[in-house]
Short mmCIF file of C-alpha atoms and ligand atoms in Angstrom, two decimals:
data_model
loop_
_atom_site.label_atom_id
_atom_site.label_comp_id
_atom_site.label_asym_id
_atom_site.label_seq_id
_atom_site.Cartn_x
_atom_site.Cartn_y
_atom_site.Cartn_z
CA MET A 1 -70.42 -4.73 -181.22
CA HIS A 2 -72.28 -7.90 -181.17
CA THR A 3 -73.78 -9.85 -178.19
CA GLN A 4 -76.38 -13.08 -178.33
CA VAL A 5 -79.17 -11.16 -176.53
CA GLY A 6 -79.40 -7.12 -176.44
CA ILE A 7 -81.34 -6.12 -173.26
CA ILE A 8 -83.24 -2.68 -173.23
CA GLY A 9 -84.11 -2.01 -169.46
CA ALA A 10 -82.45 -2.36 -166.36
CA GLY A 11 -85.75 -3.08 -164.38
CA PRO A 12 -86.46 -6.34 -162.66
CA ALA A 13 -87.09 -7.95 -166.11
CA GLY A 14 -84.14 -6.81 -167.78
CA LEU A 15 -81.67 -7.66 -164.89
CA LEU A 16 -83.26 -11.06 -164.15
CA LEU A 17 -82.93 -11.95 -167.60
CA GLY A 18 -79.57 -10.69 -168.03
CA HIS A 19 -78.67 -13.21 -165.02
CA LEU A 20 -80.48 -15.85 -166.02
CA LEU A 21 -78.49 -16.06 -169.30
CA SER A 22 -75.38 -15.38 -167.75
CA LEU A 23 -75.92 -18.42 -165.59
CA LYS A 24 -76.58 -19.98 -168.99
CA GLY A 25 -73.17 -19.09 -170.60
CA ILE A 26 -75.63 -16.78 -172.92
CA ASP A 27 -74.13 -13.00 -173.61
CA SER A 28 -76.12 -9.99 -173.25
CA VAL A 29 -75.78 -6.34 -173.27
CA ILE A 30 -77.92 -4.11 -171.02
CA VAL A 31 -78.74 -0.50 -171.72
CA GLU A 32 -80.91 1.74 -169.57
CA ASN A 33 -81.70 5.23 -169.74
CA ARG A 34 -81.74 6.37 -166.06
CA SER A 35 -78.77 6.32 -163.72
CA ARG A 36 -77.90 3.51 -161.61
CA ASP A 37 -78.65 5.30 -158.39
CA TYR A 38 -82.30 6.31 -159.56
CA VAL A 39 -83.12 2.74 -160.60
CA ILE A 40 -82.07 1.38 -157.28
CA GLU A 41 -84.01 4.00 -155.23
CA ARG A 42 -87.26 3.40 -157.42
CA VAL A 43 -89.89 2.27 -154.74
CA ARG A 44 -92.12 0.62 -156.46
CA ALA A 45 -93.46 -3.24 -155.38
CA GLY A 46 -92.51 -5.42 -152.39
CA VAL A 47 -94.74 -8.44 -152.57
CA LEU A 48 -92.74 -11.55 -153.86
CA GLU A 49 -94.95 -14.70 -154.91
CA GLN A 50 -93.15 -17.97 -153.56
CA GLY A 51 -92.17 -18.89 -157.01
CA THR A 52 -90.17 -15.46 -157.62
CA VAL A 53 -88.53 -16.31 -154.53
CA ASP A 54 -87.79 -19.79 -155.53
CA LEU A 55 -86.23 -18.52 -158.54
CA LEU A 56 -84.13 -15.81 -156.99
CA ILE A 57 -82.19 -18.35 -154.55
CA GLN A 58 -81.89 -20.83 -157.40
CA MET A 59 -80.23 -17.93 -159.66
CA GLY A 60 -77.74 -17.24 -156.43
CA VAL A 61 -79.40 -13.73 -155.69
CA GLY A 62 -81.58 -14.66 -152.94
CA GLU A 63 -78.94 -14.42 -150.05
CA ARG A 64 -80.18 -11.29 -148.74
CA LEU A 65 -83.55 -11.96 -149.74
CA GLN A 66 -83.30 -14.92 -147.33
CA ARG A 67 -81.72 -13.06 -144.68
CA GLU A 68 -83.97 -9.54 -144.63
CA GLY A 69 -86.97 -10.90 -146.48
CA LEU A 70 -90.46 -10.80 -144.41
CA ARG A 71 -92.01 -14.60 -145.14
CA HIS A 72 -95.83 -13.61 -144.74
CA GLN A 73 -97.79 -17.06 -144.50
CA GLY A 74 -101.06 -14.93 -144.49
CA LEU A 75 -102.70 -11.80 -144.91
CA TYR A 76 -106.01 -9.90 -143.35
CA ILE A 77 -108.90 -8.73 -145.27
CA SER A 78 -110.83 -5.85 -143.08
CA PHE A 79 -114.31 -4.58 -143.31
CA ALA A 80 -117.07 -3.71 -141.30
CA GLY A 81 -114.46 -2.56 -138.51
CA GLN A 82 -113.02 -6.34 -138.38
CA ARG A 83 -109.94 -8.23 -139.61
CA HIS A 84 -110.20 -11.55 -140.81
CA HIS A 85 -107.27 -13.65 -141.21
CA ILE A 86 -106.57 -15.66 -144.38
CA ASP A 87 -103.95 -18.21 -143.90
CA LEU A 88 -102.18 -18.63 -147.22
CA ALA A 89 -99.52 -21.22 -146.12
CA ASP A 90 -102.25 -23.75 -144.63
CA LEU A 91 -104.55 -23.12 -147.89
CA THR A 92 -101.74 -23.93 -150.29
CA GLY A 93 -99.75 -26.50 -148.78
CA GLY A 94 -97.01 -24.52 -147.19
CA LYS A 95 -96.51 -21.74 -149.76
CA ALA A 96 -96.26 -18.07 -148.84
CA ILE A 97 -95.36 -14.64 -150.03
CA THR A 98 -92.28 -12.91 -149.16
CA VAL A 99 -92.18 -8.66 -148.69
CA TYR A 100 -88.70 -7.54 -150.07
CA GLY A 101 -88.58 -4.16 -151.61
CA GLN A 102 -88.36 -4.26 -155.58
CA ASN A 103 -85.62 -1.72 -155.13
CA GLU A 104 -83.56 -4.43 -152.98
CA VAL A 105 -84.09 -6.93 -155.77
CA VAL A 106 -82.99 -4.74 -158.18
CA LYS A 107 -79.87 -3.65 -156.20
CA ASP A 108 -79.16 -7.83 -155.54
CA LEU A 109 -79.37 -8.15 -159.24
CA ILE A 110 -76.98 -5.33 -160.01
CA ASP A 111 -74.52 -6.38 -157.90
CA ALA A 112 -74.73 -9.77 -159.52
CA ARG A 113 -74.40 -8.49 -162.82
CA ALA A 114 -71.01 -6.31 -162.10
CA ALA A 115 -69.50 -9.66 -160.64
CA THR A 116 -70.06 -11.15 -164.09
CA GLY A 117 -68.26 -8.34 -165.91
CA ARG A 118 -70.81 -8.37 -168.83
CA ALA A 119 -71.79 -5.15 -169.92
CA LEU A 120 -74.86 -3.08 -168.08
CA HIS A 121 -74.67 0.69 -169.18
CA PHE A 122 -76.79 3.24 -167.66
CA GLU A 123 -77.70 6.92 -168.60
CA VAL A 124 -77.68 5.83 -172.24
CA GLY A 125 -79.76 8.35 -174.90
CA HIS A 126 -81.70 7.79 -177.84
CA VAL A 127 -82.09 3.82 -177.58
CA VAL A 128 -83.57 2.63 -180.99
CA VAL A 129 -84.41 -0.85 -182.14
CA HIS A 130 -83.79 -1.55 -186.06
CA ASP A 131 -84.51 -4.59 -188.13
CA MET A 132 -86.50 -6.67 -185.73
CA GLU A 133 -87.67 -8.99 -188.74
CA SER A 134 -83.95 -9.68 -189.81
CA ASN A 135 -81.52 -12.09 -188.16
CA ARG A 136 -79.25 -9.42 -186.74
CA PRO A 137 -81.18 -6.81 -185.23
CA LYS A 138 -79.37 -4.14 -183.49
CA ILE A 139 -79.72 -1.37 -181.20
CA THR A 140 -78.51 2.07 -181.43
CA PHE A 141 -77.87 4.31 -178.47
CA GLU A 142 -75.60 7.42 -177.42
CA ARG A 143 -73.19 7.24 -174.74
CA ASP A 144 -70.70 9.46 -173.36
CA GLY A 145 -72.05 11.67 -176.34
CA ARG A 146 -71.14 9.29 -178.66
CA GLU A 147 -73.41 6.78 -181.11
CA GLU A 148 -73.16 3.24 -180.16
CA GLN A 149 -74.57 0.17 -182.29
CA VAL A 150 -74.99 -3.36 -181.06
CA THR A 151 -75.79 -6.21 -183.09
CA CYS A 152 -77.85 -8.73 -181.58
CA ASP A 153 -79.25 -12.21 -182.26
CA PHE A 154 -82.19 -11.35 -180.66
CA ILE A 155 -83.49 -8.35 -178.16
CA ALA A 156 -85.61 -8.08 -175.39
CA GLY A 157 -87.65 -5.42 -174.53
CA CYS A 158 -87.65 -5.31 -170.81
CA ASP A 159 -88.26 -1.07 -170.99
CA GLY A 160 -91.46 -0.79 -168.82
CA PHE A 161 -94.46 0.57 -169.76
CA HIS A 162 -93.10 3.81 -171.16
CA GLY A 163 -90.46 2.48 -173.22
CA ILE A 164 -89.70 2.50 -176.86
CA CYS A 165 -89.71 -1.34 -178.01
CA ARG A 166 -93.38 -2.09 -177.89
CA PRO A 167 -94.10 1.46 -179.67
CA SER A 168 -91.61 -0.07 -182.13
CA ILE A 169 -93.49 -2.87 -183.40
CA PRO A 170 -95.77 -2.16 -186.19
CA GLU A 171 -99.55 -1.25 -185.72
CA HIS A 172 -100.86 -4.22 -187.84
CA ALA A 173 -98.55 -6.73 -185.97
CA ILE A 174 -100.04 -6.05 -182.28
CA LYS A 175 -103.17 -5.60 -180.57
CA PHE A 176 -103.54 -3.90 -177.45
CA TYR A 177 -106.26 -4.64 -174.62
CA GLU A 178 -106.67 -1.96 -172.12
CA ARG A 179 -108.62 -0.55 -169.24
CA GLU A 180 -108.38 2.30 -167.08
CA HIS A 181 -109.64 2.46 -163.49
CA PRO A 182 -111.92 5.31 -162.16
CA PHE A 183 -109.17 5.62 -158.94
CA GLY A 184 -105.45 5.48 -158.28
CA TRP A 185 -103.46 4.69 -154.93
CA LEU A 186 -101.76 7.09 -152.79
CA GLY A 187 -98.90 5.69 -151.33
CA ILE A 188 -96.57 6.60 -148.38
CA LEU A 189 -93.36 5.46 -147.05
CA ALA A 190 -93.30 5.94 -143.22
CA GLU A 191 -90.57 5.60 -140.48
CA ALA A 192 -93.20 3.63 -138.16
CA ALA A 193 -92.68 0.13 -137.21
CA PRO A 194 -95.42 -2.05 -139.14
CA SER A 195 -98.15 -2.50 -136.56
CA SER A 196 -99.23 -5.47 -137.87
CA GLU A 197 -96.94 -8.78 -139.36
CA GLU A 198 -98.67 -9.16 -141.94
CA LEU A 199 -100.74 -7.29 -145.16
CA VAL A 200 -104.18 -5.82 -144.39
CA TYR A 201 -106.03 -5.23 -147.54
CA THR A 202 -109.40 -2.93 -146.11
CA CYS A 203 -112.46 -2.45 -147.88
CA HIS A 204 -114.20 1.02 -146.19
CA GLN A 205 -117.14 2.83 -147.07
CA ARG A 206 -114.58 5.73 -147.76
CA GLY A 207 -112.34 3.77 -150.19
CA PHE A 208 -109.86 0.92 -150.28
CA ALA A 209 -106.80 1.04 -147.97
CA LEU A 210 -103.79 -1.22 -147.86
CA PHE A 211 -101.35 -1.45 -144.83
CA SER A 212 -98.02 -3.00 -145.57
CA MET A 213 -94.33 -2.48 -144.82
CA ARG A 214 -90.75 -2.72 -146.31
CA SER A 215 -88.91 -3.64 -143.04
CA PRO A 216 -89.16 -3.85 -139.32
CA LYS A 217 -88.93 -0.25 -139.17
CA ILE A 218 -90.66 1.04 -142.29
CA THR A 219 -94.55 0.99 -142.87
CA ARG A 220 -95.96 1.24 -146.21
CA LEU A 221 -99.26 2.42 -146.91
CA TYR A 222 -101.95 3.35 -149.52
CA PHE A 223 -105.49 4.47 -149.94
CA GLN A 224 -107.68 4.71 -152.93
CA VAL A 225 -108.17 8.18 -154.14
CA PRO A 226 -109.37 9.71 -157.44
CA PRO A 227 -106.82 9.19 -160.32
CA GLU A 228 -105.94 12.68 -160.92
CA GLU A 229 -105.41 13.66 -157.37
CA ASP A 230 -102.75 15.78 -156.84
CA ILE A 231 -100.40 14.74 -153.88
CA ASP A 232 -99.87 18.61 -152.90
CA ASN A 233 -103.48 18.31 -151.69
CA TRP A 234 -102.36 16.30 -148.93
CA SER A 235 -100.42 17.21 -145.85
CA ASP A 236 -99.29 14.45 -143.98
CA GLY A 237 -101.62 15.00 -141.19
CA ALA A 238 -104.53 14.73 -143.54
CA ILE A 239 -103.02 11.55 -144.84
CA TRP A 240 -102.70 9.67 -141.51
CA ASP A 241 -106.22 11.22 -140.76
CA GLU A 242 -107.63 9.38 -143.79
CA MET A 243 -105.59 6.16 -143.18
CA LEU A 244 -106.69 6.16 -139.52
CA LYS A 245 -110.14 6.45 -140.51
CA ARG A 246 -110.11 3.79 -143.14
CA MET A 247 -107.97 0.93 -141.18
CA SER A 248 -108.61 1.43 -137.58
CA THR A 249 -110.46 -1.70 -136.51
CA ARG A 250 -112.95 -2.20 -133.71
CA ASP A 251 -110.44 -3.99 -131.69
CA GLY A 252 -108.31 -1.28 -131.40
CA TRP A 253 -106.02 -1.94 -134.40
CA LYS A 254 -104.38 0.95 -135.97
CA PRO A 255 -101.52 1.66 -138.05
CA ASN A 256 -98.47 3.26 -135.95
CA ILE A 257 -97.49 6.78 -137.11
CA GLY A 258 -94.25 8.33 -138.15
CA PRO A 259 -92.53 10.77 -140.29
CA VAL A 260 -93.60 10.17 -143.75
CA VAL A 261 -90.28 9.83 -146.08
CA GLN A 262 -91.93 9.35 -149.42
CA LYS A 263 -95.30 9.82 -151.00
CA GLY A 264 -96.71 10.08 -154.43
CA VAL A 265 -100.29 8.87 -156.38
CA THR A 266 -100.34 6.43 -158.92
CA PRO A 267 -102.77 6.13 -161.32
CA MET A 268 -104.14 2.47 -162.09
CA ARG A 269 -104.10 0.65 -165.56
CA SER A 270 -104.97 -2.54 -167.07
CA PHE A 271 -103.00 -3.70 -170.20
CA VAL A 272 -102.15 -6.10 -172.28
CA ALA A 273 -100.32 -6.44 -175.66
CA GLU A 274 -100.74 -9.44 -177.82
CA PRO A 275 -98.49 -11.33 -179.43
CA MET A 276 -95.41 -10.56 -176.97
CA ARG A 277 -93.15 -10.79 -179.91
CA TYR A 278 -92.50 -9.19 -183.06
CA GLY A 279 -89.74 -10.84 -185.36
CA ARG A 280 -86.65 -11.33 -182.97
CA LEU A 281 -87.69 -8.87 -180.37
CA PHE A 282 -89.38 -10.24 -177.34
CA LEU A 283 -91.65 -7.95 -174.73
CA ALA A 284 -91.24 -9.20 -171.17
CA GLY A 285 -92.51 -7.55 -168.02
CA ASP A 286 -94.54 -3.99 -167.71
CA SER A 287 -93.52 -3.56 -171.71
CA ALA A 288 -96.24 -6.30 -172.40
CA HIS A 289 -98.77 -6.01 -169.63
CA ILE A 290 -99.84 -3.83 -166.64
CA VAL A 291 -102.01 -4.91 -163.89
CA PRO A 292 -103.64 -2.70 -160.96
CA PRO A 293 -101.41 -3.42 -157.93
CA THR A 294 -104.09 -4.91 -155.90
CA GLY A 295 -103.08 -8.28 -156.65
CA ALA A 296 -99.37 -7.72 -156.07
CA LYS A 297 -98.62 -9.49 -159.52
CA GLY A 298 -96.30 -7.24 -161.70
CA LEU A 299 -93.22 -7.68 -160.60
CA ASN A 300 -93.85 -11.62 -160.37
CA LEU A 301 -95.11 -11.74 -163.60
CA ALA A 302 -92.14 -9.87 -165.24
CA ALA A 303 -89.99 -12.48 -163.40
CA THR A 304 -91.87 -15.26 -165.29
CA ASP A 305 -91.91 -13.77 -168.86
CA VAL A 306 -87.74 -13.60 -168.57
CA MET A 307 -87.86 -17.26 -166.93
CA VAL A 308 -90.10 -18.58 -170.29
CA LEU A 309 -87.42 -16.49 -172.24
CA ALA A 310 -84.11 -17.53 -170.87
CA SER A 311 -85.19 -21.01 -171.22
CA GLY A 312 -86.23 -20.45 -174.92
CA LEU A 313 -82.93 -18.73 -175.62
CA ALA A 314 -81.04 -22.02 -173.94
CA GLU A 315 -83.02 -24.33 -175.88
CA TYR A 316 -82.04 -22.18 -178.74
CA TYR A 317 -78.71 -22.12 -178.41
CA THR A 318 -77.78 -25.79 -176.95
CA ARG A 319 -80.05 -27.32 -179.14
CA ASN A 320 -80.91 -25.18 -181.95
CA SER A 321 -84.42 -25.67 -181.36
CA THR A 322 -87.01 -22.40 -181.53
CA ARG A 323 -89.99 -24.90 -179.97
CA VAL A 324 -90.00 -22.50 -176.63
CA LEU A 325 -89.35 -19.32 -178.54
CA ASP A 326 -92.20 -20.15 -180.83
CA ASP A 327 -94.34 -20.61 -178.15
CA TYR A 328 -93.21 -17.79 -175.85
CA SER A 329 -96.06 -15.18 -176.08
CA GLU A 330 -98.63 -17.74 -175.80
CA ILE A 331 -97.13 -19.37 -172.57
CA CYS A 332 -96.70 -15.78 -171.02
CA LEU A 333 -100.00 -14.73 -171.92
CA ARG A 334 -102.04 -17.48 -170.65
CA ARG A 335 -100.68 -16.50 -167.09
CA VAL A 336 -100.49 -12.86 -167.57
CA TRP A 337 -104.28 -13.19 -168.33
CA LYS A 338 -104.97 -15.00 -164.89
CA ALA A 339 -103.10 -12.53 -163.25
CA GLN A 340 -105.32 -9.70 -165.27
CA ARG A 341 -108.31 -11.67 -163.79
CA PHE A 342 -107.07 -12.24 -160.49
CA SER A 343 -106.16 -8.39 -159.83
CA TRP A 344 -109.33 -7.18 -161.47
CA TRP A 345 -111.32 -9.64 -159.03
CA MET A 346 -109.30 -8.20 -156.10
CA THR A 347 -109.50 -4.67 -157.12
CA GLN A 348 -113.44 -4.76 -157.43
CA THR A 349 -114.08 -6.76 -154.52
CA LEU A 350 -112.09 -4.01 -152.77
CA HIS A 351 -112.27 -0.63 -153.99
CA ARG A 352 -115.52 1.31 -154.28
CA PHE A 353 -116.52 2.69 -157.56
CA PRO A 354 -117.93 6.31 -158.31
CA GLY A 355 -121.66 6.27 -158.83
CA GLU A 356 -122.26 3.11 -156.53
CA THR A 357 -125.33 3.13 -154.35
CA GLU A 358 -125.65 1.79 -150.80
CA PHE A 359 -126.90 -1.64 -152.13
CA ASP A 360 -123.76 -1.86 -154.12
CA TYR A 361 -121.70 -1.61 -150.50
CA ARG A 362 -124.13 -4.05 -148.71
CA ARG A 363 -123.43 -6.61 -151.73
CA GLN A 364 -119.70 -6.01 -151.61
CA LEU A 365 -119.87 -6.76 -147.71
CA ALA A 366 -121.56 -9.69 -148.52
CA ASP A 367 -118.75 -10.67 -151.22
CA LEU A 368 -116.06 -10.21 -148.31
CA ASP A 369 -118.32 -12.28 -145.81
CA TYR A 370 -118.64 -15.02 -148.09
CA LEU A 371 -114.69 -14.90 -149.10
CA THR A 372 -113.57 -14.76 -145.41
CA GLY A 373 -116.08 -17.43 -144.19
CA SER A 374 -115.80 -20.14 -147.11
CA ARG A 375 -112.54 -22.35 -147.51
CA ALA A 376 -113.01 -22.71 -151.18
CA ALA A 377 -113.26 -18.86 -151.32
CA MET A 378 -109.95 -18.32 -149.08
CA THR A 379 -108.30 -21.05 -151.43
CA SER A 380 -109.06 -19.40 -154.50
CA LEU A 381 -107.56 -16.19 -153.00
CA ALA A 382 -104.78 -18.23 -151.59
CA GLU A 383 -103.21 -19.82 -154.44
CA ASN A 384 -103.71 -16.70 -156.88
CA TYR A 385 -102.06 -14.54 -154.16
CA VAL A 386 -98.72 -17.02 -153.34
CA GLY A 387 -98.90 -17.20 -157.40
CA LEU A 388 -100.45 -19.71 -160.04
CA PRO A 389 -97.71 -22.74 -161.25
CA LEU A 390 -96.36 -22.39 -164.92
CA ASP A 391 -98.40 -24.35 -167.08
CA VAL A 392 -95.45 -25.77 -168.97
CA ALA A 393 -92.51 -27.86 -168.08
CA LEU A 394 -89.28 -25.88 -168.88
CA ALA A 395 -86.08 -27.15 -169.63
C1 LIG B 1 -96.62 2.20 -157.27
C2 LIG B 1 -96.39 0.91 -157.65
C3 LIG B 1 -96.46 -0.14 -156.87
C4 LIG B 1 -96.38 -1.69 -157.24
N1 LIG B 1 -96.16 -2.54 -156.24
C5 LIG B 1 -96.34 -4.02 -156.86
C6 LIG B 1 -96.44 -4.80 -155.74
O1 LIG B 1 -96.61 -4.87 -154.43
N2 LIG B 1 -96.37 -6.30 -156.63
C7 LIG B 1 -95.81 -6.39 -157.86
O2 LIG B 1 -95.55 -7.57 -158.16
N3 LIG B 1 -95.89 -5.17 -158.30
C8 LIG B 1 -95.80 -4.11 -158.27
N4 LIG B 1 -95.67 -2.95 -158.81
C9 LIG B 1 -95.49 -3.29 -160.31
C10 LIG B 1 -93.97 -3.58 -160.88
O3 LIG B 1 -93.33 -2.47 -159.88
C11 LIG B 1 -93.55 -3.56 -162.00
O4 LIG B 1 -94.36 -4.59 -162.57
C12 LIG B 1 -92.06 -3.89 -162.26
O5 LIG B 1 -91.44 -2.56 -162.22
C13 LIG B 1 -92.08 -4.57 -163.59
O6 LIG B 1 -90.45 -4.57 -164.14
P1 LIG B 1 -89.93 -4.45 -165.51
O7 LIG B 1 -88.61 -4.60 -165.79
O8 LIG B 1 -90.92 -4.89 -166.55
O9 LIG B 1 -90.02 -2.90 -165.98
P2 LIG B 1 -89.87 -1.73 -165.08
O10 LIG B 1 -89.37 -1.70 -163.50
O11 LIG B 1 -90.41 -0.28 -165.32
O12 LIG B 1 -88.30 -1.55 -165.55
C14 LIG B 1 -87.90 -0.77 -166.81
C15 LIG B 1 -86.67 -0.45 -167.02
O13 LIG B 1 -86.49 0.12 -168.55
C16 LIG B 1 -85.94 1.70 -168.70
N5 LIG B 1 -86.12 2.01 -169.60
C17 LIG B 1 -87.40 2.80 -170.13
N6 LIG B 1 -87.22 3.50 -171.16
C18 LIG B 1 -86.23 2.79 -171.87
C19 LIG B 1 -85.44 3.18 -172.95
N7 LIG B 1 -85.88 3.83 -174.10
N8 LIG B 1 -84.17 2.72 -173.04
C20 LIG B 1 -83.33 2.05 -171.66
N9 LIG B 1 -83.96 1.78 -170.84
C21 LIG B 1 -85.44 2.40 -170.62
C22 LIG B 1 -86.83 2.00 -167.18
O14 LIG B 1 -85.76 3.41 -166.76
C23 LIG B 1 -86.63 0.88 -166.02
O15 LIG B 1 -85.30 0.60 -165.40
C24 LIG B 1 -95.93 -1.62 -158.65
C25 LIG B 1 -95.94 -0.80 -159.63
C26 LIG B 1 -95.87 0.33 -159.02
C27 LIG B 1 -95.80 1.83 -159.66
#
């Protein structure tokens, strides 16, 4: 079997790329090692930047997003028992974020892929990439107990942080920049109507907390815990107790309580692989970079990567030009590092670090007081939060 672009991974990066290529008349085969249900049900990101929303609508997969997504024109920063509103739209000339679960994005993209009739294989095993330095790289994998092989013009490594593409690149050809954080996020999904229409980021003396939502009936809440925290140590009652301690404000606002339908602990990591290309293998999304979730950037970075990659591939096939493909890594990394900077800034502004003193906490409160009192500081947060523009014009 031969295809123009072999895509490994059917997360947001792989599915978006497949659909963008299909719209440009470029063929692809997507291979995914998990089942369709697993991929659709995986609860992860929920905040879409303005540019990601615009992209999905332009691609013709934004119909349900526009109907069911929750557009937020602002957010709250909460500290010392008080919530402070940041008006994202006012500060950015009308831009906003939309809360729409990553699993819903993935579901819409799988439906769109099915409608094109192009190949999307779930539950494949032993995926291996070969001959990346050649003009005919190939992917081998097992499907229904048989070994299969797809030769490609290009391979897109969209297989997330734990995938096989990045580790297939020889050590001398790639460099990693990494930082582990001394905390993780304990997150729950609860059947409780959100008590705020907008996200509430809290810095509390007991640690960070985030109030968010997935729908008018489902609340999504997080708080900072040690990175190795065992979720079994937390009964639902203890979780609500801690949520209320950190999130409740002096004006009486607090999250609504309801049955916990999912809970887990996610460690936090910052990671960048450079360059994001080796020969004819291109890395996109989490396979190339990870940001702490505080800035809500991971899924959005994946979307921008594949937008650049699809544009480069289209230029290759229509004009026989490798201009964008040659600059792919540089174009993406410039934005990735700005997202790393922002995610790190949000993280250290709102979390408590082990070993910090009372002095550090007072300084942190002063930082937040400045942030919520200065239009310049709020604008900086707002323009990063709704998403920075791409620095280059794409065809
Ligand atoms: C708890 C949590 C909360 C988050 N919150 C946010 C948020 O609010 N906003 C935001 O923007 N981002 C958030 N993120 C990050 C976001 O979920 C990721 O950045 C996003 O999923 C990246 O998409 P991706 O397609 O690059 O990778 P993935 O979603 O990881 O997809 C990779 C796919 O490749 C498949 N795969 C792996 N190995 C192989 C293999 N060998 N062969 C074939 N297939 C393989 C995987 O099964 C998977 O389907 C969050 C992440 C987590 C964990």
